[in-house]
């Protein structure tokens, strides 16, 4: 694509169409952009547009499109073409910093993100001047520019907070510190001075405080891995100024908005984070500064109001206290009973109250509320921080803290009892307090695993929780109902089974509650209870115990999906999946009606897939329906196909990318249930599955390979008969997969199925070419994974076509090639093969080569006979060799970049392990003994003499054992 006005005009038109609400206009425009993004100059056209277009909307749209383009294509993946041409890469890096700094804020943010994505791949090796170019801008004095630099640096260095330690990382951080730490410190001091100079200019202060917040975030990232020498030497400068900023109160920066945190709050929150980092990680060095920070943060907590805008500040300040009180060093600061009482009274209890803002979120923004309360999302809430502080204090002061809070809990419950209608919030706070006091250790899988002995959980459950769950009106006091449900869920491992069974029907009735939070919690609690394991690793709650409630459970779960706000509620869908999994055959009578509801739901969500978890559980539920019903009666598979195929066809025709991997998995499951022929509906689809475009997306590869394997297994003969012209296409797929280090194993899965299931004559003409392709790959890049797969393949070939055929095909490619493969690959590498089926294939294949291949007995290959036998006995008896050469770091399939759905494996579409040899060979060791016996009777005296001259004693001993077990001997 040339950089000219005509192309700019075309792109502008298509970008405008991508914003159109009408899918018939939007989709083709998106497809067009996707089709041209591989062209040289495409990203430069986008940058030109975001710089020069007169239309702000188009500029922002170009910026977002550019960022997404970089996100998808910048990383260079081994074995895959470079998606951004080198001239474009150079031009982008040369211009993007200037462009970012001169753009308005909306665009600046997008470009800043793009720079950090490029930096993640190219900095420092391929973009060495990035930092110096940024640091020089600090001197510009223009804070719009400085802010842009700081924002970019923040998005670039943020990853230091969660990277694993490595030499590479240290080297990079050291380079960053050498270039960046001093200018950042100078900028920090200069900015603080400017704040004093402009103390009365509100607009200047806003810009300066925004920069101070970013500087504080950078401080956190650069200090996270270890305490750098530079910051240790300059601790006085940083800590004194941080302390000064914590205690600063400038009326001009106070906001009237009760919801949105102002600049002052954001800066102080980050400083609390920085202080907590130092208190936790570098307590010795930080000791001189700690008392003044504790005092400043305590004063901050006591004087800050209950408004939402202070939430982040308060929760970070409490987290600071929580991290300090857990350290033995600082225990003395909290020992005094008055201090503990004061903390409980002034910090913990007020921040556990359910505020009107929480009530609004509960009613009007339930998704956000659930994310915070149930999933413990990154949005730090006051309650979560207060709860962490309780846990921290309990580490050293469990008895006094429990005693102080027991008083509060009793008085709160007393208030509630006087007037439930008015004082229900008191009970809510009491339940929260009990929960935070009682929980010492928690896991996602089991809930609370360790509880405070001083709190009687069962008594509290019976007296205060069960009453709310049993109340006949599920819509009264929804917050307390949600609290009660959450209590059951959190303490499920602590409560006795009879109480959980008592709770199940009550939870089922709460699925009908109008409150989204309440019915979501009920679904989640049921799902968690159904996963609990009993003493013999079966589920704690059995299908028999669920029998009285099965119908109501399924009814209420599906009705809950129809409640407002829950059409795509992932918790309900997960509970449906888990109920199917628990109830197994008990769901069969209900499936005819339920499958209709599930397919209808699938049709709706496929129009615009937006909830990946919901969609995943929906497909899992479909798989379970198929699996459970067809296990009871395999002929029902056709009724599932009738129900599902119309929706699947629509998904395939509309190319709903997110759903294709799922559809292929469900189709494999259905096809694998058929006895031994392929229905015509599947055959009609077969040619479409070989289209190259489907194989371009990494997420499609594993499920598509499995689907093709199912086709070959059930209908190798019919493919050879009615679709023989498609065999080259099938082998083309194999050729593409085998060329990639990430997907070569998938290529072998496909090839092994072709060898196993296709009639011999249908692939005779292609065999030699297959081997040549494999050898080319071996010469080009030989990896351990490839060799393991290659060994399994040649031995499967030997099992299927015989040892003579294997020797002949190798020697037809190049004379004496068979001996080279034995000597260089099979004998030294067979120890690396892993997996029982794979080992069995190799053992049977090698046995055939040893005993059914005449040229092994009377040509120059004879010298390899004993080493090959030795290698086979090693495969039986030695531990697997799992060493991998240092230079092999595979690109994990999941790790390939871009927006394409990585492959999501459906647990309930799981494939049974297939053994191509099956019962024909029970024990390969016995087979070896019998085959050697047969060989020795054909040429008496040869085998024992070959063994006695060159097989080592240990191997010979093992072999004697096999011969005895098979009750045969060598002659």
mmCIF file of N, CA and C in Angstrom, residues 54 95 97 226 454 469 524 651 834 895:
data_model
loop_
_atom_site.group_PDB
_atom_site.id
_atom_site.type_symbol
_atom_site.label_atom_id
_atom_site.label_comp_id
_atom_site.label_asym_id
_atom_site.label_seq_id
_atom_site.Cartn_x
_atom_site.Cartn_y
_atom_site.Cartn_z
ATOM 1 N N UNK A 54 -8.616 15.605 10.075
ATOM 2 C CA UNK A 54 -9.324 16.750 10.674
ATOM 3 C C UNK A 54 -10.412 16.276 11.641
ATOM 4 N N UNK A 95 9.393 7.394 14.785
ATOM 5 C CA UNK A 95 8.441 8.522 14.860
ATOM 6 C C UNK A 95 7.479 8.494 16.035
ATOM 7 N N UNK A 97 7.552 8.206 19.337
ATOM 8 C CA UNK A 97 7.706 8.979 20.588
ATOM 9 C C UNK A 97 7.272 10.424 20.362
ATOM 10 N N UNK A 226 14.038 -5.514 43.957
ATOM 11 C CA UNK A 226 15.080 -5.475 44.975
ATOM 12 C C UNK A 226 15.316 -3.999 45.289
ATOM 13 N N UNK A 454 -11.343 -19.493 68.391
ATOM 14 C CA UNK A 454 -12.109 -18.732 69.391
ATOM 15 C C UNK A 454 -13.501 -18.348 68.882
ATOM 16 N N UNK A 469 -31.703 -17.685 55.761
ATOM 17 C CA UNK A 469 -31.890 -18.573 54.600
ATOM 18 C C UNK A 469 -33.286 -19.176 54.585
ATOM 19 N N UNK A 524 -23.513 -19.720 42.741
ATOM 20 C CA UNK A 524 -22.085 -19.942 43.010
ATOM 21 C C UNK A 524 -21.905 -20.878 44.212
ATOM 22 N N UNK A 651 -22.829 -20.692 12.983
ATOM 23 C CA UNK A 651 -21.565 -20.209 13.568
ATOM 24 C C UNK A 651 -20.437 -20.331 12.544
ATOM 25 N N UNK A 834 7.862 -40.869 25.754
ATOM 26 C CA UNK A 834 7.100 -40.894 27.014
ATOM 27 C C UNK A 834 5.662 -41.293 26.732
ATOM 28 N N UNK A 895 0.997 -19.280 24.225
ATOM 29 C CA UNK A 895 1.764 -18.056 24.385
ATOM 30 C C UNK A 895 1.818 -17.237 23.100
#
